[in-house]
Short mmCIF file of C-alpha atoms and ligand atoms in Angstrom, two decimals:
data_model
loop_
_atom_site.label_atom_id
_atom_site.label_comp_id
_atom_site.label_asym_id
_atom_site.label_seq_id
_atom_site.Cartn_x
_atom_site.Cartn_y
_atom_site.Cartn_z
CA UNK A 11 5.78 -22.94 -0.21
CA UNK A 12 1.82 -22.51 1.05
CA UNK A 13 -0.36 -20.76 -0.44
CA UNK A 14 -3.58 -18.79 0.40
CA UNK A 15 -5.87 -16.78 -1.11
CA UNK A 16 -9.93 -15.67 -0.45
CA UNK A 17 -11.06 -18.62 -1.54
CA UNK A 18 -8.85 -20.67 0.44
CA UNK A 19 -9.64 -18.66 3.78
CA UNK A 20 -13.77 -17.88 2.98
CA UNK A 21 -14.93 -14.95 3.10
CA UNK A 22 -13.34 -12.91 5.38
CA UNK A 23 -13.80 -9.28 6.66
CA UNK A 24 -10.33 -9.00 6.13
CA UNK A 25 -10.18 -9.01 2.56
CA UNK A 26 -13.39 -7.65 1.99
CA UNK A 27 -11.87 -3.91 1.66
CA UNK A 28 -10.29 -5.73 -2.02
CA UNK A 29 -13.75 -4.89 -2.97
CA UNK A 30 -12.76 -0.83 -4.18
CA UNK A 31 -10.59 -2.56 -7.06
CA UNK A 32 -14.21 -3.26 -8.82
CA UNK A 33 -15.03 0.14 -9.27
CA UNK A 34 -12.06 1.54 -10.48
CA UNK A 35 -11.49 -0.96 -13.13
CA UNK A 36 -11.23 0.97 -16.08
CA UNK A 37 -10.40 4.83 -17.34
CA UNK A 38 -14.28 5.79 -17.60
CA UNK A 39 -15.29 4.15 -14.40
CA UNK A 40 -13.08 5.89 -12.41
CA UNK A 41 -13.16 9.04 -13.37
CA UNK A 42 -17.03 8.93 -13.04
CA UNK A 43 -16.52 7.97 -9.48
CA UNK A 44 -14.29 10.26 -9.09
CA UNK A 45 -16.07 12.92 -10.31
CA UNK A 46 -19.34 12.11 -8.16
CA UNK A 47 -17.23 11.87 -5.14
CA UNK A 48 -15.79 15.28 -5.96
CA UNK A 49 -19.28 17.17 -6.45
CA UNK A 50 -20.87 15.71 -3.17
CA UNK A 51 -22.85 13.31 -5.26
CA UNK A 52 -21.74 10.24 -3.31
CA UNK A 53 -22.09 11.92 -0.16
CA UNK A 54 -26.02 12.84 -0.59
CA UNK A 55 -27.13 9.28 -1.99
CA UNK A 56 -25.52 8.03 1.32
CA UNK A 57 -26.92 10.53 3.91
CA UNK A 58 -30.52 11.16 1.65
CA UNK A 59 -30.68 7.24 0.23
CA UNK A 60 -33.06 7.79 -2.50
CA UNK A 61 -33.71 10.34 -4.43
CA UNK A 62 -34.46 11.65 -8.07
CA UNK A 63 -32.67 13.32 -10.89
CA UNK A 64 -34.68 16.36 -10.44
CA UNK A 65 -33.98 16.73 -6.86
CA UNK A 66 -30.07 15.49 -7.43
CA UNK A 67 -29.94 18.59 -10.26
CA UNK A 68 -31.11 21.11 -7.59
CA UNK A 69 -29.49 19.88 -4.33
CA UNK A 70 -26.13 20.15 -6.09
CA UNK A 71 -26.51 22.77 -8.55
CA UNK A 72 -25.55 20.53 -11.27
CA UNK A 73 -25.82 21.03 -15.06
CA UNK A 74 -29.15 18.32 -15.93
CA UNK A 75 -27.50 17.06 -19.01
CA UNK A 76 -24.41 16.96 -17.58
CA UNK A 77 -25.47 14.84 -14.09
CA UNK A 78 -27.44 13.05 -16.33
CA UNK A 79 -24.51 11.71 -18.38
CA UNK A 80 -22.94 10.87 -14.72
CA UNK A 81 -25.64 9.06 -13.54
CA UNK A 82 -25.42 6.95 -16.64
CA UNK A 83 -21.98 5.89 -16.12
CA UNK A 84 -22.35 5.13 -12.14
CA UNK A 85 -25.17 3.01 -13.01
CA UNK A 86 -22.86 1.02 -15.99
CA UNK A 87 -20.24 0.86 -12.91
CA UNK A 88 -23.16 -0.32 -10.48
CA UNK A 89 -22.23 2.38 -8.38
CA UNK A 90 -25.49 3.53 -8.39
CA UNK A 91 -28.80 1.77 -8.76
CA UNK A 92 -32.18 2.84 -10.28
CA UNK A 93 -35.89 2.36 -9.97
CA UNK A 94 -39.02 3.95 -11.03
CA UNK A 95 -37.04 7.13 -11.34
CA UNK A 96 -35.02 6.55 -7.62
CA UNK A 97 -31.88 6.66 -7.55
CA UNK A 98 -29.28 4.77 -4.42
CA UNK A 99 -26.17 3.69 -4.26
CA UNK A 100 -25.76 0.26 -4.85
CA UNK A 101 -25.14 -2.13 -1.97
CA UNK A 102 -21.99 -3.42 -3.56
CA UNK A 103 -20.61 0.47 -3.40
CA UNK A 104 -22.44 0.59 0.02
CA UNK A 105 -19.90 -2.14 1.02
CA UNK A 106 -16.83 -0.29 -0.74
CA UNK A 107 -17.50 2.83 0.22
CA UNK A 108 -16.70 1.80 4.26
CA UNK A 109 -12.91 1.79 2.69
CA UNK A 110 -12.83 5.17 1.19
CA UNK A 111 -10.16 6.47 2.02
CA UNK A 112 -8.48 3.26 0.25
CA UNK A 113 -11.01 3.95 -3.04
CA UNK A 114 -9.87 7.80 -2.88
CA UNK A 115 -5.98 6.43 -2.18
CA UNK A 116 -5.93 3.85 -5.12
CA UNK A 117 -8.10 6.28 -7.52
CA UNK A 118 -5.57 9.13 -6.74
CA UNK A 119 -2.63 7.04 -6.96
CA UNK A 120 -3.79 5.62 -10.86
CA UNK A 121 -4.53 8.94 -11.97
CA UNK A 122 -1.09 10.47 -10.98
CA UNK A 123 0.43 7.66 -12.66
CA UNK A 124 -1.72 7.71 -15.79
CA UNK A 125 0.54 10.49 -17.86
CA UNK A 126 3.18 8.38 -17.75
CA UNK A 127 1.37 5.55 -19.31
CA UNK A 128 -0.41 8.40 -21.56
CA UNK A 129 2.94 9.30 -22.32
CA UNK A 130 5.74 7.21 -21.84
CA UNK A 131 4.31 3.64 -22.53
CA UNK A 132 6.70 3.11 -25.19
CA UNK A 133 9.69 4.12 -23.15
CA UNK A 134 8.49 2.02 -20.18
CA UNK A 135 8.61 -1.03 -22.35
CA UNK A 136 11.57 -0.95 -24.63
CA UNK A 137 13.78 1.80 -22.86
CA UNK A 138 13.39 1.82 -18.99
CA UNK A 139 16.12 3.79 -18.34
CA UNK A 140 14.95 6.63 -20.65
CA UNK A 141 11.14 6.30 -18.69
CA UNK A 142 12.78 6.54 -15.18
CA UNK A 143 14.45 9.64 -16.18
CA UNK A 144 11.28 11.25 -17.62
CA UNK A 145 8.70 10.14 -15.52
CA UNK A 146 6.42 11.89 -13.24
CA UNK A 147 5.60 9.58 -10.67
CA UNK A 148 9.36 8.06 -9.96
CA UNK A 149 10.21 11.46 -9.66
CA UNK A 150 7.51 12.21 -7.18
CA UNK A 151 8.88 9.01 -5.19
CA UNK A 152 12.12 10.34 -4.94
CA UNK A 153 14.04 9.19 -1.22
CA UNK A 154 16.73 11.71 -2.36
CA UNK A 155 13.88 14.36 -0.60
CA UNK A 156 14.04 12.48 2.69
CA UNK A 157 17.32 13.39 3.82
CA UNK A 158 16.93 17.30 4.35
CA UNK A 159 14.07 19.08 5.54
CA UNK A 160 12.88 22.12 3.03
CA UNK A 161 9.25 23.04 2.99
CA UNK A 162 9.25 21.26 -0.16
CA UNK A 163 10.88 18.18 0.05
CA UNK A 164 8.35 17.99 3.49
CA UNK A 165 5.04 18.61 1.38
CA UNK A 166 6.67 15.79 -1.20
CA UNK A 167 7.13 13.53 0.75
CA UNK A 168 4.11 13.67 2.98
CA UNK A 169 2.08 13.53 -0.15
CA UNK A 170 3.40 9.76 -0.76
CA UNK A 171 3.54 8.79 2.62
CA UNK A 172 0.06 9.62 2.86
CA UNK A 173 -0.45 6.75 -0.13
CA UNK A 174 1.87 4.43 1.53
CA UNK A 175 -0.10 4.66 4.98
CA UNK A 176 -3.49 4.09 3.40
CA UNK A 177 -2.51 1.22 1.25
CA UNK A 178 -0.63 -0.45 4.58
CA UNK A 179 -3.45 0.22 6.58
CA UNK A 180 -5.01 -2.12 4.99
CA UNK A 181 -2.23 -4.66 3.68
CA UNK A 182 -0.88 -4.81 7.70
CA UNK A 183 -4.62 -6.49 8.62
CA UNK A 184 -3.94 -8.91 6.35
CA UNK A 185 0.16 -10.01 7.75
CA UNK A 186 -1.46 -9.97 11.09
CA UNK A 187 -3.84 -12.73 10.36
CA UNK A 188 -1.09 -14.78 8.90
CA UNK A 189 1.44 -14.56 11.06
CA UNK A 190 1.41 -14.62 14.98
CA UNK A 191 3.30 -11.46 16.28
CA UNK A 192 1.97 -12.43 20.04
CA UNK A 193 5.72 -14.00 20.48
CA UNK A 194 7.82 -10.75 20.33
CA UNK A 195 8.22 -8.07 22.42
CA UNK A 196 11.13 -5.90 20.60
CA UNK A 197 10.30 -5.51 17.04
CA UNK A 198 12.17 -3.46 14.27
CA UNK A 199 10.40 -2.48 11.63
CA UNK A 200 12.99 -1.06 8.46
CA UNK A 201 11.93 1.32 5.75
CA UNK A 202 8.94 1.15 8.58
CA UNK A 203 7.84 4.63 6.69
CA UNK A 204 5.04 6.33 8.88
CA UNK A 205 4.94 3.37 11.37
CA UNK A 206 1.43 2.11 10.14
CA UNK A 207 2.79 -1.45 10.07
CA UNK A 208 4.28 -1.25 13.51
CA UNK A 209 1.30 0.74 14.99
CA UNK A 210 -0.81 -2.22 13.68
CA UNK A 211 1.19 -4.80 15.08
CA UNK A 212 1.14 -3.07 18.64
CA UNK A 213 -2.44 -2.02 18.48
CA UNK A 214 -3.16 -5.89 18.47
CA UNK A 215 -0.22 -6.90 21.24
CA UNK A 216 -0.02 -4.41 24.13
CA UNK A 217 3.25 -6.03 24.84
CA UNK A 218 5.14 -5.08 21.99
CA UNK A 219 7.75 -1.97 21.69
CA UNK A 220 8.44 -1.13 17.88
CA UNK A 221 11.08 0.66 16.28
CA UNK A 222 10.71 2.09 12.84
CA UNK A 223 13.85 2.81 11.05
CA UNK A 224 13.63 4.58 8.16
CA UNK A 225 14.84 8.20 6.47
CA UNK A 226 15.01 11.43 8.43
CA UNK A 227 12.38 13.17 6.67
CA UNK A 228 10.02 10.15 6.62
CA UNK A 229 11.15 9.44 10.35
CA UNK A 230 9.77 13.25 11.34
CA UNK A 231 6.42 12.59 9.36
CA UNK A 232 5.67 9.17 11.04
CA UNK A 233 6.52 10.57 14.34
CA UNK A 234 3.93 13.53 13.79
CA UNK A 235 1.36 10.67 12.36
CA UNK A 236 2.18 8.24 15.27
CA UNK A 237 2.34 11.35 18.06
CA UNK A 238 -1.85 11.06 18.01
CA UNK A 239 -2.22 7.53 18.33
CA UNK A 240 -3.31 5.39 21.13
CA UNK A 241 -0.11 3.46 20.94
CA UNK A 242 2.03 6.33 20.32
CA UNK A 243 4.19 5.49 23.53
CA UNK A 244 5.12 2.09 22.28
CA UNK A 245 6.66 3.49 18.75
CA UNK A 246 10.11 4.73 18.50
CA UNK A 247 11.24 6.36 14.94
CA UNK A 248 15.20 5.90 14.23
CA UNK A 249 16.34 8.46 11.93
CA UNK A 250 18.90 6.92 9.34
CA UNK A 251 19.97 5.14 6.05
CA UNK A 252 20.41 1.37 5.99
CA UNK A 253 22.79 1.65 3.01
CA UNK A 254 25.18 3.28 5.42
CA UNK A 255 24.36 2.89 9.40
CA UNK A 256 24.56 0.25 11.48
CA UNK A 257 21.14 -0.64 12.24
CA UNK A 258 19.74 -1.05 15.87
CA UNK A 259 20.49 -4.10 17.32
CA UNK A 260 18.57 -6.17 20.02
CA UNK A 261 15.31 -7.25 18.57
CA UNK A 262 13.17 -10.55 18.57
CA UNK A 263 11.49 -9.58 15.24
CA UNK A 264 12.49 -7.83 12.27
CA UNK A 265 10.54 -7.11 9.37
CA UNK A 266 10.53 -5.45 6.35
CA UNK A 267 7.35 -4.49 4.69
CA UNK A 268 7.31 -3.79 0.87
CA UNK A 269 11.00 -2.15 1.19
CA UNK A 270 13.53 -4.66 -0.53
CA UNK A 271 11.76 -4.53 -3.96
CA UNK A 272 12.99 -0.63 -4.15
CA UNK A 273 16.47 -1.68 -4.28
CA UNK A 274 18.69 -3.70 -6.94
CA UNK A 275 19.12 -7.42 -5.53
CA UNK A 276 22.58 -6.83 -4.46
CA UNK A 277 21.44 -4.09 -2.57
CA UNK A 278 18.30 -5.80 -0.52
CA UNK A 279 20.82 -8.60 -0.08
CA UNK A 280 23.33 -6.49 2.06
CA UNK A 281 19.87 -5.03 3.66
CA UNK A 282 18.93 -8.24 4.67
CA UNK A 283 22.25 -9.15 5.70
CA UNK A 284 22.57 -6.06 8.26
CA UNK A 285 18.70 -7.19 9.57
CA UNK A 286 20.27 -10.35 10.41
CA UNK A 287 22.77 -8.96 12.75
CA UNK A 288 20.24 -6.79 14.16
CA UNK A 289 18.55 -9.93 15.49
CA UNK A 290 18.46 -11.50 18.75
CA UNK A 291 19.85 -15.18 18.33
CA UNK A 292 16.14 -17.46 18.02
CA UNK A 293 14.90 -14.18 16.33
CA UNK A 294 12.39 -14.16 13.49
CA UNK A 295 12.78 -12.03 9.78
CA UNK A 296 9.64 -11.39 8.21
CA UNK A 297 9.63 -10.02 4.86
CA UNK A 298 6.22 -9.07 3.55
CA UNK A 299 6.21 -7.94 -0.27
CA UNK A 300 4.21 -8.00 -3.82
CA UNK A 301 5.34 -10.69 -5.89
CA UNK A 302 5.78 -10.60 -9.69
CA UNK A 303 2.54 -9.72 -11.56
CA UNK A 304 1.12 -12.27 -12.87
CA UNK A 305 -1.64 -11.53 -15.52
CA UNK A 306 -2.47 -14.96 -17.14
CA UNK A 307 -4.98 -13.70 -19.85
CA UNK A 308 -6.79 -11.25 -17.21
CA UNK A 309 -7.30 -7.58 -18.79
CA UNK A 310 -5.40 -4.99 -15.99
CA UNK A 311 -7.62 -3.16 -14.08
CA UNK A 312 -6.86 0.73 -13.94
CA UNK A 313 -6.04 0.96 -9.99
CA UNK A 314 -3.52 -1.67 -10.83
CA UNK A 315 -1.46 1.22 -13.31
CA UNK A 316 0.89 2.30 -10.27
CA UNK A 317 1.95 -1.34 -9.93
CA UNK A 318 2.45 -1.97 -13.36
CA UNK A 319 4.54 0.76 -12.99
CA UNK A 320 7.25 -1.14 -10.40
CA UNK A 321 6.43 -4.70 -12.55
CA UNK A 322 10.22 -5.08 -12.77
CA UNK A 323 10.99 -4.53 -9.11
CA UNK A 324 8.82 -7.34 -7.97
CA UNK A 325 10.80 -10.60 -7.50
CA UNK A 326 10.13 -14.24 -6.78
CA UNK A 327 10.59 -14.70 -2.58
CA UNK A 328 13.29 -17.61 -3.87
CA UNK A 329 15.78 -14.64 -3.87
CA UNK A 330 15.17 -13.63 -0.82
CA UNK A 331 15.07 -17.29 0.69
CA UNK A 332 18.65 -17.92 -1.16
CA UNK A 333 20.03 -14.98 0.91
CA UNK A 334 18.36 -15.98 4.41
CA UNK A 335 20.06 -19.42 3.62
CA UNK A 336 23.10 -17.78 3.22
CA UNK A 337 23.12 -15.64 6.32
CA UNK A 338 22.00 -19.10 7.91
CA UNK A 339 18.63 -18.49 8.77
CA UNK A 340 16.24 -21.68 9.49
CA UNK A 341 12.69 -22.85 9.71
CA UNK A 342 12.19 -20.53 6.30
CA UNK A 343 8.58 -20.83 5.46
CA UNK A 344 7.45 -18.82 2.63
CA UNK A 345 3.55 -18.47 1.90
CA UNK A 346 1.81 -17.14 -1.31
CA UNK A 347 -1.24 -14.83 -0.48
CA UNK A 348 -3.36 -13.81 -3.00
CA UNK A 349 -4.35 -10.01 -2.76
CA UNK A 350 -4.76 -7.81 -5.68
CA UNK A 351 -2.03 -8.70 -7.33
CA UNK A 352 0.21 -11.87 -5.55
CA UNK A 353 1.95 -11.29 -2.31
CA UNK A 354 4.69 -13.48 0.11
CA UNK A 355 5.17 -13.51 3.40
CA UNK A 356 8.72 -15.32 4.28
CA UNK A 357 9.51 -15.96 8.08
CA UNK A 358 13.05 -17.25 9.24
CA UNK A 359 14.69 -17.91 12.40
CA UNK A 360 17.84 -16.60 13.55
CA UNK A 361 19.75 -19.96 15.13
CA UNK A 362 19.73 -19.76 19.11
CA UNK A 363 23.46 -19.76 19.56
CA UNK A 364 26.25 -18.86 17.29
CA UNK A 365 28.54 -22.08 16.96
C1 SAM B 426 7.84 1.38 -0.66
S1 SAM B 426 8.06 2.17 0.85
C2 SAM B 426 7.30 1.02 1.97
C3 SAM B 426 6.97 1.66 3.24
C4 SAM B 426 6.30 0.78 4.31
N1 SAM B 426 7.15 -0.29 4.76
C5 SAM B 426 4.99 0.29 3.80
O1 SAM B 426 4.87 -0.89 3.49
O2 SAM B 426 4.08 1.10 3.67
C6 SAM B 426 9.79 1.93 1.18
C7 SAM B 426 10.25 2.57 2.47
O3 SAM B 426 11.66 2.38 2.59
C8 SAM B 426 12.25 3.58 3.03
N2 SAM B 426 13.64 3.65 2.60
C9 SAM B 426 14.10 3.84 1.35
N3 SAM B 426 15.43 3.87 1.34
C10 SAM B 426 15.83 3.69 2.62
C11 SAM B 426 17.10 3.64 3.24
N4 SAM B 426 18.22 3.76 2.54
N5 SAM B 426 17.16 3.46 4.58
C12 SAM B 426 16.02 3.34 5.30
N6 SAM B 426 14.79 3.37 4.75
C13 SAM B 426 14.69 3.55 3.43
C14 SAM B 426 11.40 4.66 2.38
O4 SAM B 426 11.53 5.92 2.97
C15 SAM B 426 10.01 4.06 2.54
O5 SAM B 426 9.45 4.41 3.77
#
C-alpha cells in the first residue's frame, strides 16, 4: 500500500482548500465565524479592506458592545487582524475564504450535528443502536426519502445533497490528481448522488460519457443540478437501487465514491460484486472512501463532529481488497491519502478474458 499526503506531494493548490478546517476548530470559533458571516461582517472587511470599529458599528447597525465582543473572538481565531485601530481580514482567512461555500458547508454540517453530541454522546458511545434511533442527523440522512417524490422528502433530500456536492467538489480534485481517468471512455459512477464526481471527471476528459446510478429521488435532483452544466450532455442519471437491480452493464470504469461505508460489509460486498459484472473485461474499480479515524493524541476539531458521527462505518480498504480478490480482480493497488481525516483510493482490473 502507498501512501501520500501534503507533505509528501508539496504544497499543492489542490489541497490548499483543507485550509477552512483551521477556523472552525472549536465550538467558539465557529460560531463567531459564523455569526460574522451571517451579519455581512465578512463580506465588508473583504469588499472595504480596512476599516474601524466605529465605522464597522454604523455600516452594519450593530450593537458596539456586542461587535466588539465579535471582533475579539475573530481576532483569537485570526480571522481578523488589527492595527492602530484597523481592522482586515487576515490573509490566512483571505486564503480560506476563496472556499466558502466549503467553510459555510462544513460549519453548517457540525452545527446540525452538534445536538446529537449535546445530547446523545452517551448513547453514541455505549448504546449505538439506541443513538441511531434518536438522532437528528441519521434521521435527516434517511435514503428511505429517495424512493418517492413528496414535496418533503424532495426539500430533505436536496438539503443533504447540497452537503454531499460541496464536500465532493472538492474531494473529486483531489481522486483526479491521483488517478488517471484519461483511459476510459464509459464510466459508471454508483451511489454517484448529484453527479459532482462524474461531472468532475468529464469536465477534465471531453471523451468520457458517465452514468450515475443512484436513487430516484437523488437521480431527479442531480439531473436538475447537472441540466446547467457545461458537460451536462455527457451525464446520464439511472434511476434505481443496487440492493435490488441489475446494474448497467458495459463500462471501462466503475467507481464508487464514499458509498460502501453506508452499508454493513456483507452488504458493500454484494455491491461490489454486482460492479464487477457491470465491467467490461480489462475494466478498472475504483473505490474512493474515508478510512478509519485515526486520532493519535490530536484534540478533534469541531468540523470533524459529522465524521465522528459515521467513526464506525469507516473500514480499513483490506476489506474491500479481500472482496476484489475474491471476485478475481488484479493489479489491486491501494494508496493512503492524507486529507482531513485518512482516505484510500483502491484501483483493480477486471481480467481481459474470462477463462
Ligand atoms: C454518502 S453518499 C455519497 C455520495 C457521492 N458518491 C459523494 O461522494 O458525494 C452515498 C450515496 O449512495 C446512494 N445510495 C444509497 N443507497 C443506495 C442504493 N441502494 N442504491 C443506489 N444508491 C444508493 C445515496 O443516495 C448517496 O447518493
Amino acid at each position: 500500500m502507498s501512501s501520500t499526503n501534503k507533505s509528501q506531494t508539496g504544497i499543492n493548490q489542490i489541497y490548499e482548500y483543507l485550509c477552512v478546517d483551521e477556523f472552525i476548530d472549536n465550538f467558539i470559533n465557529a460560531q463567531s465565524l459564523k455569526t460574522a458571516l451571517a451579519i455581512g461582517l465578512i463580506d465588508y472587511l473583504q469588499q472595504s479592506q480596512f476599516c474601524d470599529v466605529d465605522t464597522l458599528t454604523r455600516e452594519l447597525r450593530s450593537d458596539r458592545l456586542g461587535l466588539e465582543l465579535l471582533l475579539d473572538m475573530l481576532l483569537a481565531n485570526q480571522v481578523i487582524t488589527e492595527k492602530n485601530s484597523e481592522i482586515s481580514l487576515s490573509e490566512k482567512f483571505l486564503i480560506a475564504l476563496q472556499y466558502r461555500d466549503l467553510l459555510e458547508t462544513k460549519l453548517n454540517f457540525a452545527n446540525l450535528v452538534a445536538p446529537d453530541f449535546v445530547n446523545l454522546l452517551t448513547f453514541f458511545i455505549n448504546k449505538p443502536s439506541q443513538f441511531m434511533e434518536r438522532s437528528q442527523i441519521f434521521d435527516m440522512f434517511g435514503y428511505h426519502r429517495c424512493f418517492d417524490y413528496t414535496p418533503e422528502n424532495y426539500e430533505l433530500t436536496k438539503r443533504w445533497m447540497k452537503i454531499t456536492t460541496v464536500l465532493t467538489k472538492y474531494e473529486a480534485q483531489v481522486c483526479l490528481e491521483h488517478h488517471d481517468f484519461s483511459q476510459y471512455q464509459k464510466i459508471l459512477d454508483i451511489g454517484g448522488n448529484s453527479g459532482e464526481f462524474a461531472r468532475q471527471i468529464c469536465a477534465k476528459h471531453s471523451n468520457i460519457l458517465a452514468t450515475v446510478f443512484d436513487l430516484p429521488l437523488v437521480c431527479h435532483i442531480g439531473e436538475e443540478y447537472i441540466s446547467s452544466q457545461p458537460e451536462c450532455q455527457r451525464i446520464n442519471f439511472i434511476k434505481g437501487n443496487a440492493m435490488t437491480d441489475n446494474l448497467p452493464r458495459g463500462y471501462d470504469l466503475v467507481s464508487f465514491k464514499s458509498m460502501l461505508h453506508d452499508w454493513p460489509e456483507n452488504i458493500a460486498c454484494q455491491f461490489i460484486n454486482k460492479a464487477v459484472k457491470s465491467l467490461n473485461p480489462g475494466g478498472t474499480l475504483l473505490i474512493f472512501e474515508r478510512s478509519p479515524i485515526e486520532l493519535v493524541g490530536q484534540v478533534l476539531s469541531y468540523s470533524m463532529l459529522p465524521m465522528v458521527l459515521f467513526f464506525r462505518s469507516f473500514r480499513s480498504p483490506l476489506v474491500y481488497e479481500s472482496q476484489l480478490l475474491a471476485d478475481g480482480l488484479q493489479n489491486i493497488h491501494i494508496e493512503s491519502i492524507n486529507l482531513e481525516m485518512p482516505f484510500f483510493l483502491i484501483t483493480a482490473k477486471k481480467k481481459n478474458s474470462e477463462i
